[in-house]
Coordinates of C-alpha atoms and ligand atoms in Angstrom, one line a residue:
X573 CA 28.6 -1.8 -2.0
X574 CA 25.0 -0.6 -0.9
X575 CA 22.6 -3.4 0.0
X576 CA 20.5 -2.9 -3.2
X577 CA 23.1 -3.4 -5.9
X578 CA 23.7 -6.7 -4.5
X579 CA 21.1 -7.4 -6.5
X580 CA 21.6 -6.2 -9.5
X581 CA 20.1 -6.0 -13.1
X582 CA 22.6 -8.4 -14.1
X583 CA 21.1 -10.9 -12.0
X584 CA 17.9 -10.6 -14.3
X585 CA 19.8 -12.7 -17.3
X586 CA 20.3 -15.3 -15.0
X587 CA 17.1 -15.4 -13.0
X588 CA 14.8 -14.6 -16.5
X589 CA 16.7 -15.4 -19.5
X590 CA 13.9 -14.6 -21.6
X591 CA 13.0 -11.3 -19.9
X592 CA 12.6 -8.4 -21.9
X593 CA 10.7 -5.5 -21.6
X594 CA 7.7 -4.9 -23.4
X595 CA 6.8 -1.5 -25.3
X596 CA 3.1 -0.5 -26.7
X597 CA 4.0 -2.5 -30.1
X598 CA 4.7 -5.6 -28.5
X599 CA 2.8 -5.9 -26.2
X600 CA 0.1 -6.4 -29.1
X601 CA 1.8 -9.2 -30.4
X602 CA 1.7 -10.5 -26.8
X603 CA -1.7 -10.8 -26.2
X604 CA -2.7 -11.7 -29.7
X605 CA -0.7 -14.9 -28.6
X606 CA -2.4 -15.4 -25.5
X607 CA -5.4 -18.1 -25.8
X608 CA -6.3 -17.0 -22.3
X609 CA -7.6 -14.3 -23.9
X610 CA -9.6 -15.0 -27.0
X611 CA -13.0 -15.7 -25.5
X612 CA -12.4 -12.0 -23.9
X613 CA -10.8 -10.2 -27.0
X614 CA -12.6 -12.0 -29.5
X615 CA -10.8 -12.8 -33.0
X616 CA -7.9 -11.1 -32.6
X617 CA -6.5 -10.2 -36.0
X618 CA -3.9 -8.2 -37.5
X619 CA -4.4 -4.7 -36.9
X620 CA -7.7 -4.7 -34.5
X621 CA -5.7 -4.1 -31.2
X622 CA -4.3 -1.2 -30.1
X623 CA -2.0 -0.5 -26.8
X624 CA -1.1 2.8 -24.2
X625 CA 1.4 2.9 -21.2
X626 CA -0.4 4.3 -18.5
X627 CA 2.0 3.9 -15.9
X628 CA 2.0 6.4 -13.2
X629 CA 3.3 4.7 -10.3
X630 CA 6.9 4.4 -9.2
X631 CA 8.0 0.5 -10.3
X632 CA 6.6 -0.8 -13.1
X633 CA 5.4 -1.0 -16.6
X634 CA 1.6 -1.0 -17.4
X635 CA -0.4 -1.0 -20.3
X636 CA -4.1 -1.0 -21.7
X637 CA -4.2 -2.9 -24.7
X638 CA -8.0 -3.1 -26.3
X639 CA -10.2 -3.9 -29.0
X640 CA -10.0 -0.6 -31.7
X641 CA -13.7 -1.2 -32.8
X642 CA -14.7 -2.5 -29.3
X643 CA -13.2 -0.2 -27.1
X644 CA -14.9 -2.4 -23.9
X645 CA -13.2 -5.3 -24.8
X646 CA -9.4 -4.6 -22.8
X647 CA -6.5 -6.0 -19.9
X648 CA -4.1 -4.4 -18.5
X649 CA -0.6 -6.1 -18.2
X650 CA 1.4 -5.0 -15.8
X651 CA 5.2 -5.5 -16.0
X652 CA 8.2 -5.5 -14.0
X653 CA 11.2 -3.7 -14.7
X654 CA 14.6 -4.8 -13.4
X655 CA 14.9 -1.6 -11.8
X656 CA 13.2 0.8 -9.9
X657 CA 10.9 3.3 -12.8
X658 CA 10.8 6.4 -10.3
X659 CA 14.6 6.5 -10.4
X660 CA 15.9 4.6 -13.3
X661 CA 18.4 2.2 -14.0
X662 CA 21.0 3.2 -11.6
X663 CA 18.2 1.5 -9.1
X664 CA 18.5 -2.2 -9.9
X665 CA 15.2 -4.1 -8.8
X666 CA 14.7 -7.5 -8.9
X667 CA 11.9 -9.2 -11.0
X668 CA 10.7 -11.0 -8.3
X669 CA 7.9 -9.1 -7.1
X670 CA 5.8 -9.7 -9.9
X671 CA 5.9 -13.5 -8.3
X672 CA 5.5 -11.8 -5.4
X673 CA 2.3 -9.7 -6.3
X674 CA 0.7 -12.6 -8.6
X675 CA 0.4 -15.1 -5.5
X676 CA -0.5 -12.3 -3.4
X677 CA -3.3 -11.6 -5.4
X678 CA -3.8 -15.4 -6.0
X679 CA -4.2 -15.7 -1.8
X680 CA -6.9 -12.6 -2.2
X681 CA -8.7 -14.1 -4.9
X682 CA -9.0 -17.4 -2.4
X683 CA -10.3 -15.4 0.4
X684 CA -12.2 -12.4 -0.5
X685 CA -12.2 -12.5 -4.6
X686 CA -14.8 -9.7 -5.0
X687 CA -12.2 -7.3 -3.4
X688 CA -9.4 -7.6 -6.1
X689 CA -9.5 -8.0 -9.9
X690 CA -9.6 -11.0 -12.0
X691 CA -6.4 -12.1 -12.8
X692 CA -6.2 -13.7 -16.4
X693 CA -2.4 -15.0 -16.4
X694 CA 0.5 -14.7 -14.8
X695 CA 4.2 -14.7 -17.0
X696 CA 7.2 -15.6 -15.0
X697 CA 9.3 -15.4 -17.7
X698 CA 8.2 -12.2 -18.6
X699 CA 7.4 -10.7 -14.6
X700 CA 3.7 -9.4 -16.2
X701 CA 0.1 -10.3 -15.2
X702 CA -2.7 -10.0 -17.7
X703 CA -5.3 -8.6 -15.7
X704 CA -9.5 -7.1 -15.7
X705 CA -9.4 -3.5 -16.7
X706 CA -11.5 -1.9 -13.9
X707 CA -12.8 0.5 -16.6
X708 CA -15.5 2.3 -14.7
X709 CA -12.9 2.5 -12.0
X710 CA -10.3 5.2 -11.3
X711 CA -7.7 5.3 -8.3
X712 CA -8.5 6.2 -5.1
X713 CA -6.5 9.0 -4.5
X714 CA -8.2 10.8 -7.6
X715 CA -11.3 10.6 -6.3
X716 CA -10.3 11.7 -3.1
X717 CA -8.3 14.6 -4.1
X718 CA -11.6 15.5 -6.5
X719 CA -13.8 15.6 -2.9
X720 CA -15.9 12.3 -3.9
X721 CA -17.9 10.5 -1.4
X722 CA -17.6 6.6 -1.0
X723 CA -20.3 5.5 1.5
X724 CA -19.0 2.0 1.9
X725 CA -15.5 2.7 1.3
X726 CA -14.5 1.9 4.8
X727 CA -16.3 -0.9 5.4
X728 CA -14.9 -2.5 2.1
X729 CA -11.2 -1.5 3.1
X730 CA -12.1 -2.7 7.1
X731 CA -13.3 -6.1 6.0
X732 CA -10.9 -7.1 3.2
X733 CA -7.6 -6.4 5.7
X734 CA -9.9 -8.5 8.6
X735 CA -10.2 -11.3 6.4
X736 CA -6.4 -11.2 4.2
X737 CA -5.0 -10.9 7.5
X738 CA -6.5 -13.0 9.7
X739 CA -6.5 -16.0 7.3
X740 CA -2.9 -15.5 7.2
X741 CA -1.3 -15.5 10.5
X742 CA -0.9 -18.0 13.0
X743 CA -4.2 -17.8 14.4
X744 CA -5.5 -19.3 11.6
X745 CA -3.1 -21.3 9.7
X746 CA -1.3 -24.5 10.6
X747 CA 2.3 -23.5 11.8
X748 CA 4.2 -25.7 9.2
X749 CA 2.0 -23.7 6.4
X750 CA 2.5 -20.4 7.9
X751 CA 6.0 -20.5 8.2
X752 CA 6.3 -22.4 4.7
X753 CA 4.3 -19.0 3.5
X754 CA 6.2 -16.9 4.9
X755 CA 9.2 -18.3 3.1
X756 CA 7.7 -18.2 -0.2
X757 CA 6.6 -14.3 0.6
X758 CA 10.3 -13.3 1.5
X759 CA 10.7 -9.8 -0.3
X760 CA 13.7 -8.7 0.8
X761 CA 14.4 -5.8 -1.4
X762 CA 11.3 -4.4 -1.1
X763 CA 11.3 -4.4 2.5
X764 CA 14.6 -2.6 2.2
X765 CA 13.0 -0.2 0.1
X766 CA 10.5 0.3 3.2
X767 CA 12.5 0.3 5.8
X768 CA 15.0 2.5 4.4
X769 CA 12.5 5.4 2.9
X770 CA 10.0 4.9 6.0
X771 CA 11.9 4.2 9.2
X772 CA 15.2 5.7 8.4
X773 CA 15.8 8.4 6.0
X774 CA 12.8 11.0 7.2
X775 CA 14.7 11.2 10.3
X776 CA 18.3 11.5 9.0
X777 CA 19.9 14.8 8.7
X778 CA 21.6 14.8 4.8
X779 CA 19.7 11.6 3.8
X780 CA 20.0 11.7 0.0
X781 CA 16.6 10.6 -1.2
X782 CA 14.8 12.8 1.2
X783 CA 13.2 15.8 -0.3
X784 CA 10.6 18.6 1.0
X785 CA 9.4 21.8 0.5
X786 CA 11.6 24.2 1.7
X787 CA 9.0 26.3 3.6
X788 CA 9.1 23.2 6.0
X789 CA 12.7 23.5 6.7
X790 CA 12.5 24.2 10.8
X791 CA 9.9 21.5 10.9
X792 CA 11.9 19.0 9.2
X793 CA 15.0 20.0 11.3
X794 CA 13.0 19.7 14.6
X795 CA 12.0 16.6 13.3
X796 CA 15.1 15.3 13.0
X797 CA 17.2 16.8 15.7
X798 CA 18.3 14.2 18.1
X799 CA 16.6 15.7 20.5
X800 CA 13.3 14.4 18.9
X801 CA 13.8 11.4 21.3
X802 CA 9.9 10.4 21.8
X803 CA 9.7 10.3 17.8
X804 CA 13.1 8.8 17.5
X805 CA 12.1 6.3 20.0
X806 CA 8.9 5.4 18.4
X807 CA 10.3 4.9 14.8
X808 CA 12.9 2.3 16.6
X809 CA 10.1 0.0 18.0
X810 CA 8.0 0.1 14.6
X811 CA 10.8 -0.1 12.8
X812 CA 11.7 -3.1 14.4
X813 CA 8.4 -4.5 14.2
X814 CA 8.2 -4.3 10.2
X815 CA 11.3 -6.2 10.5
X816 CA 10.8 -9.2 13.1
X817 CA 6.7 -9.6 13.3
X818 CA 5.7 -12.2 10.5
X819 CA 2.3 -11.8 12.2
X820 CA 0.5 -12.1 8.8
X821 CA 0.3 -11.4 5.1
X822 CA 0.1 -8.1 4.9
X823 CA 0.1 -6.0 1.6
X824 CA 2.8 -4.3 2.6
X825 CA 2.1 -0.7 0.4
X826 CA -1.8 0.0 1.1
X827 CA -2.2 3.3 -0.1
X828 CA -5.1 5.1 -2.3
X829 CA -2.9 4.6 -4.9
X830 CA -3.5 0.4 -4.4
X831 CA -7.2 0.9 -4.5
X832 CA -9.1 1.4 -7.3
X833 CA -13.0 2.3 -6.6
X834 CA -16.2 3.4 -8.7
X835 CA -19.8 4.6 -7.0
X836 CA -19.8 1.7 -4.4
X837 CA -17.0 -1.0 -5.3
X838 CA -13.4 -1.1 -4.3
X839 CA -10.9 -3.0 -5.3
X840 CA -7.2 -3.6 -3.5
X841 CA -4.4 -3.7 -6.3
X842 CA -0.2 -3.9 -6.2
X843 CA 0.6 -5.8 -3.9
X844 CA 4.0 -6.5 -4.7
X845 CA 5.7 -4.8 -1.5
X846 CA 3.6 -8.3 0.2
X847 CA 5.5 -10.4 3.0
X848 CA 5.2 -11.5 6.3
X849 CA 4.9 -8.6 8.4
X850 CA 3.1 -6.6 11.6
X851 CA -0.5 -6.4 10.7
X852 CA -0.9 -3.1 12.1
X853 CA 1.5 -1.9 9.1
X854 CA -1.5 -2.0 6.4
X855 CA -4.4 -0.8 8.4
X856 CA -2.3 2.2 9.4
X857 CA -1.4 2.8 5.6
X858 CA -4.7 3.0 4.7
X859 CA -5.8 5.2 7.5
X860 CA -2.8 7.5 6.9
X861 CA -3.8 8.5 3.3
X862 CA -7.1 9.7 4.5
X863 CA -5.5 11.8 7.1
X864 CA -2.8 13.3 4.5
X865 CA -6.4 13.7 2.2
X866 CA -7.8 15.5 5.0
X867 CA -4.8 18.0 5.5
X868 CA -4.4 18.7 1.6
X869 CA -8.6 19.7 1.4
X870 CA -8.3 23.1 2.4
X871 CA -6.5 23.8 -0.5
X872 CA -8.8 21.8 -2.9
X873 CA -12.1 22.5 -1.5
X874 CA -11.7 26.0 -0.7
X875 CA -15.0 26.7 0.0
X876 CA -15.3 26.1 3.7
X877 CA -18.8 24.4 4.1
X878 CA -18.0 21.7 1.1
X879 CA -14.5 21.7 2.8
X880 CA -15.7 20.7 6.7
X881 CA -18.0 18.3 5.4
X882 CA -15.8 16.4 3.3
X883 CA -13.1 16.2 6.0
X884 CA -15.8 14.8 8.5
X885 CA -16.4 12.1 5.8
X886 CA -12.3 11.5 5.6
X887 CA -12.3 11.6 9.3
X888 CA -15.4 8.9 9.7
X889 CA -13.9 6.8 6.9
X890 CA -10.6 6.9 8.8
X891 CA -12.7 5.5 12.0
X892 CA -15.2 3.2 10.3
X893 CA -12.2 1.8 8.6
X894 CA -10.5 0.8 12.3
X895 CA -14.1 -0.2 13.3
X896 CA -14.6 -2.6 10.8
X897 CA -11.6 -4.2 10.7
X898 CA -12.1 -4.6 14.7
X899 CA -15.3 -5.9 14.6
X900 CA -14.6 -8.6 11.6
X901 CA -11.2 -9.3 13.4
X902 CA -13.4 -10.0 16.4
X903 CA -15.5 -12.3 15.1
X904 CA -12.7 -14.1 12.4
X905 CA -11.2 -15.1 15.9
X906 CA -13.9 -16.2 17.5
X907 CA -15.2 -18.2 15.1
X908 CA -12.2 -19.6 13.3
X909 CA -9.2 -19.3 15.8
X910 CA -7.2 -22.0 16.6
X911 CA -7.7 -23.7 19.8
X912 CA -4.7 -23.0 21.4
X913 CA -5.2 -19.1 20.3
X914 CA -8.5 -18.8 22.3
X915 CA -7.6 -16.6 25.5
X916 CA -5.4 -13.8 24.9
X917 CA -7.7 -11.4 22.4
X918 CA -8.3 -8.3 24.2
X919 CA -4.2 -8.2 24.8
X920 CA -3.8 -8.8 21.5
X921 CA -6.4 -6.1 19.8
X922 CA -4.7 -3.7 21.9
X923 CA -1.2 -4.5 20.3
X924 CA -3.1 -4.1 16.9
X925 CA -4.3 -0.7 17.5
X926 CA -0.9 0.7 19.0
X927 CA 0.7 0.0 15.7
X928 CA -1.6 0.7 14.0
X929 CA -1.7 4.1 15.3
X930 CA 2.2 4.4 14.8
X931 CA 2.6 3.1 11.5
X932 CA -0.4 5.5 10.5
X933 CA 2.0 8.4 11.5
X934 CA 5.1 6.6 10.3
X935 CA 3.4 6.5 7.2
X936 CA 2.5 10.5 6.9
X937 CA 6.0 11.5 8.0
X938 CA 7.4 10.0 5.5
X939 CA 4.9 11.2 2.3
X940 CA 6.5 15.0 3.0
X941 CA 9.9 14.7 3.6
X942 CA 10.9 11.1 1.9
X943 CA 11.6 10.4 -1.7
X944 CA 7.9 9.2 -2.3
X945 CA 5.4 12.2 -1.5
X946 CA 1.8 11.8 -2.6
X947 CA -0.3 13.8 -5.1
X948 CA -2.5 15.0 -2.5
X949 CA -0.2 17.5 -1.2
X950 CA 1.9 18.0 -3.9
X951 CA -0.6 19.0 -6.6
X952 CA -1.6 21.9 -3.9
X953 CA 0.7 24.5 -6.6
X954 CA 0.9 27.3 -4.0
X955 CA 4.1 26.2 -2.0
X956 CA 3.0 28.4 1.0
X957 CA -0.4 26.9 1.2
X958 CA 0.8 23.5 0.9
X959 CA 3.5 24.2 3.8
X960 CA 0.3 24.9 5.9
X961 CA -0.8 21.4 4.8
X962 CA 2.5 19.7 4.7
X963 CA 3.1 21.1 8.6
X964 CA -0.1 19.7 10.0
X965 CA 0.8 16.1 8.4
X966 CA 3.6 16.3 10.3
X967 CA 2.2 17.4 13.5
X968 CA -0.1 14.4 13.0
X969 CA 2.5 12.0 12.2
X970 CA 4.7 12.7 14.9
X971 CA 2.6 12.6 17.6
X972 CA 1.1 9.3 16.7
X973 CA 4.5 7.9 16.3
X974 CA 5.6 9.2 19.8
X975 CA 2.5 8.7 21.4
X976 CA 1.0 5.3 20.3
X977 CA 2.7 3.2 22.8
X978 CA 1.1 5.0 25.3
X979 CA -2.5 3.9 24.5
X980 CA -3.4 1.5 27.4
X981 CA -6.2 -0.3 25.4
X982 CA -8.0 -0.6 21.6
X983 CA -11.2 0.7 23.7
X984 CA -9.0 3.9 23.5
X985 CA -7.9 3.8 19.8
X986 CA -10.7 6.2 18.5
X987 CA -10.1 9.1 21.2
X988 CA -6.2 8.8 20.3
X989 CA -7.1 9.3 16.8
X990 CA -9.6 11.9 17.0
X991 CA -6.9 14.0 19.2
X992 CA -4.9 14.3 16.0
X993 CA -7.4 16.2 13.6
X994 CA -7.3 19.1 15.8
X995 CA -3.7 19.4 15.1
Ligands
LIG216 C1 11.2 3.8 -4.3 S1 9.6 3.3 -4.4 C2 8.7 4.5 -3.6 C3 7.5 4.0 -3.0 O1 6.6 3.6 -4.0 C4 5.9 2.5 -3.6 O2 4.5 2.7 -3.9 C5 6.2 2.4 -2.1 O3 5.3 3.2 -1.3 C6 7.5 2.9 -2.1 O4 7.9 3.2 -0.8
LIG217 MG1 2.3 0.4 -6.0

């Protein structure tokens, strides 16, 4: 038996008797019940709501339900499914993320609100969250794919991981209240799903959820030749980081698909893959989507002028986002650290950017030849062209995973980066 159907959907009648899943009729009837929600909705009557699925992620259920006449007046519920929506039924998930995500988002909310949305109720029974529909807000990666500037993008993305971070780990917190937090944010399944579709199945020959374009082929078999010991070697130590470090909260799956922007606001959404990991793990997600961005423009902005300047505004965003988070991470400590945290920083900050570094490449690897690739490459239609694309990622990827151990000190985090775009 496979690790995963250990917990399977049969444990969902025992855990949440009263679990089912909702569909766009009833999930009408489900808010018109909800007196959380009639200041917001109004009167809700018979008949004046109306409801769409607009899942697009991998995992779960969610909905817009709004007002017919008032078109403004909407949530979103989002809802777990008892097993994994990418794949189906024959992957069993448990439920318990949506506790997961909902305290996660509770924790934001108590730290650094104006950087996630308002949450109007959370259902245990039902694994949903009634949440603010971020109307005049799309997803991240759409805007990125579409060439749209966000001046103060990075710095929102920078602070928001300084603060969810810092607040959470040891240097912070009491140690009886960190470690009784990291008990209540044990996600086991969805740290399998990680580990296994991150740190081992990229790199294993005849792995059956990996897929890729098959103009990659001798790149994916020199990636995973044995031989490949300096990437082999580097996926070990991060992989075994993700699993040991409870350093802090992190949200554990900060793509462009988990933020959701408009002209100048951002706002971090899905945390559900949350627990008690390395920190580094989250600001190299983040940093590893703009890169992946960056190698997929060529092939969306073909023009070359429009195309240079945009990737300089992916590759400054990348940067300003590690800058920010440095420079708030600096001063979080040095205002708020405990005591007995005072001297050891500098040795510190240079831990944070080596991971950082290699989960950023961990993280790219494993968008072209796992099971999860992202829309940035894979709307590029022309399989040649997106090879060219694909290939570069890769280059990136591996030699931040082989390399990042090698950087002596965070002074030297931005001239290791930079290296990479030349790739
Ligand atoms: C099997 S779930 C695939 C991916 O979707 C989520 O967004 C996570 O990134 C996960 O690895
Ligand atoms: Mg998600």
């Amino acid at each position: 038996m496979d690790t995963l159907s250990r917990f399977s959907n049969d444990q969902t009648e025992k855990t949440h008797p009263n679990f089912k899943a909702l569909n766009s009729s009833s999930v009408i009837d489900y808010v018109k019940h909800l007196p959380e929600l009639a200041v917001l909705m109004g009167d809700l009557k018979d008949g004046e709501l109306a409801a769409e699925e607009i899942g697009d992620g991998n995992l779960n259920l969610v909905f817009r339900v709004y007002q017919i006449t008032q078109p403004r007046s909407s949530v979103i519920i989002k809802q777990a499914l008892p097993y994994l929506r990418l794949v189906g039924e024959g992957w069993p998930l448990t439920l318990d993320r949506a506790r997961i995500e909902a305290t996660a988002v509770a924790y934001y909310q108590s730290i650094i609100p104006q950087r996630v949305p308002h949450i109007y109720k959370y259902d245990e029974q039902l694994c949903l969250t009634v949440m603010e529909d971020l109307q005049d807000y799309i997803v991240l990666r759409k805007g990125l794919i579409e060439g749209r500037i966000y001046p103060d993008l990075a710095q929102q993305l920078g602070s928001f991981m300084a603060h969810t971070l810092f607040f959470s780990s040891d240097f912070y917190l009491d140690p009886i209240e960190k470690k009784n937090r990291v008990m209540q944010f044990m996600n086991p399944e969805l740290c399998k799903i990680t580990e296994d579709l991150i740190f081992d199945e990229p790199y294993r020959p005849g792995a059956k959820n990996n897929r890729w374009n098959v103009l990659i082929n001798e790149e994916v078999n020199r990636l995973q030749s044995p031989e490949n010991t300096a990437v082999l070697e580097g996926v070990f130590c991060l992989r075994f980081s993700f699993m040991t470090h409870t350093e802090a909260l992190i949200h554990g799956d900060l793509h462009t698909g988990s933020v959701m922007v408009n002209g100048n606001d951002a706002k971090v959404i899905d945390p559900e893959f949350a627990f008690y990991g390395p920190i580094g793990f989250d600001v190299g997600a983040i940093i590893a989507n703009f890169l992946l961005n960056y190698c997929s423009q060529p092939f969306h902005l073909r023009d070359a002028g429009p195309c240079a300047g945009y990737q300089l505004f992916l590759k400054n965003s990348a940067l300003n986002i590690w800058r920010t988070f440095l420079a708030e991470w600096t001063s979080l400590w040095e205002d708020h650290a405990r005591p007995e945290w005072r001297i050891g920083q500098e040795r510190f900050k240079t831990h944070l950017a080596r991971e950082t570094l290699g989960f950023c490449g961990a993280k790219m690897i494993r968008r072209v030849v796992g099971l999860a690739h992202v829309a940035d490459l894979e709307s590029i239609a022309n399989l040649e062209e997106r090879a060219v694309a694909e290939s570069k990622a890769l280059r990136m990827g591996q030699w931040l995973v082989a390399n990042h151990r090698t950087l002596e000190t965070y002074q030297g985090f931005e001239a290791m980066l930079e290296q990479v775009f030349v790739f």
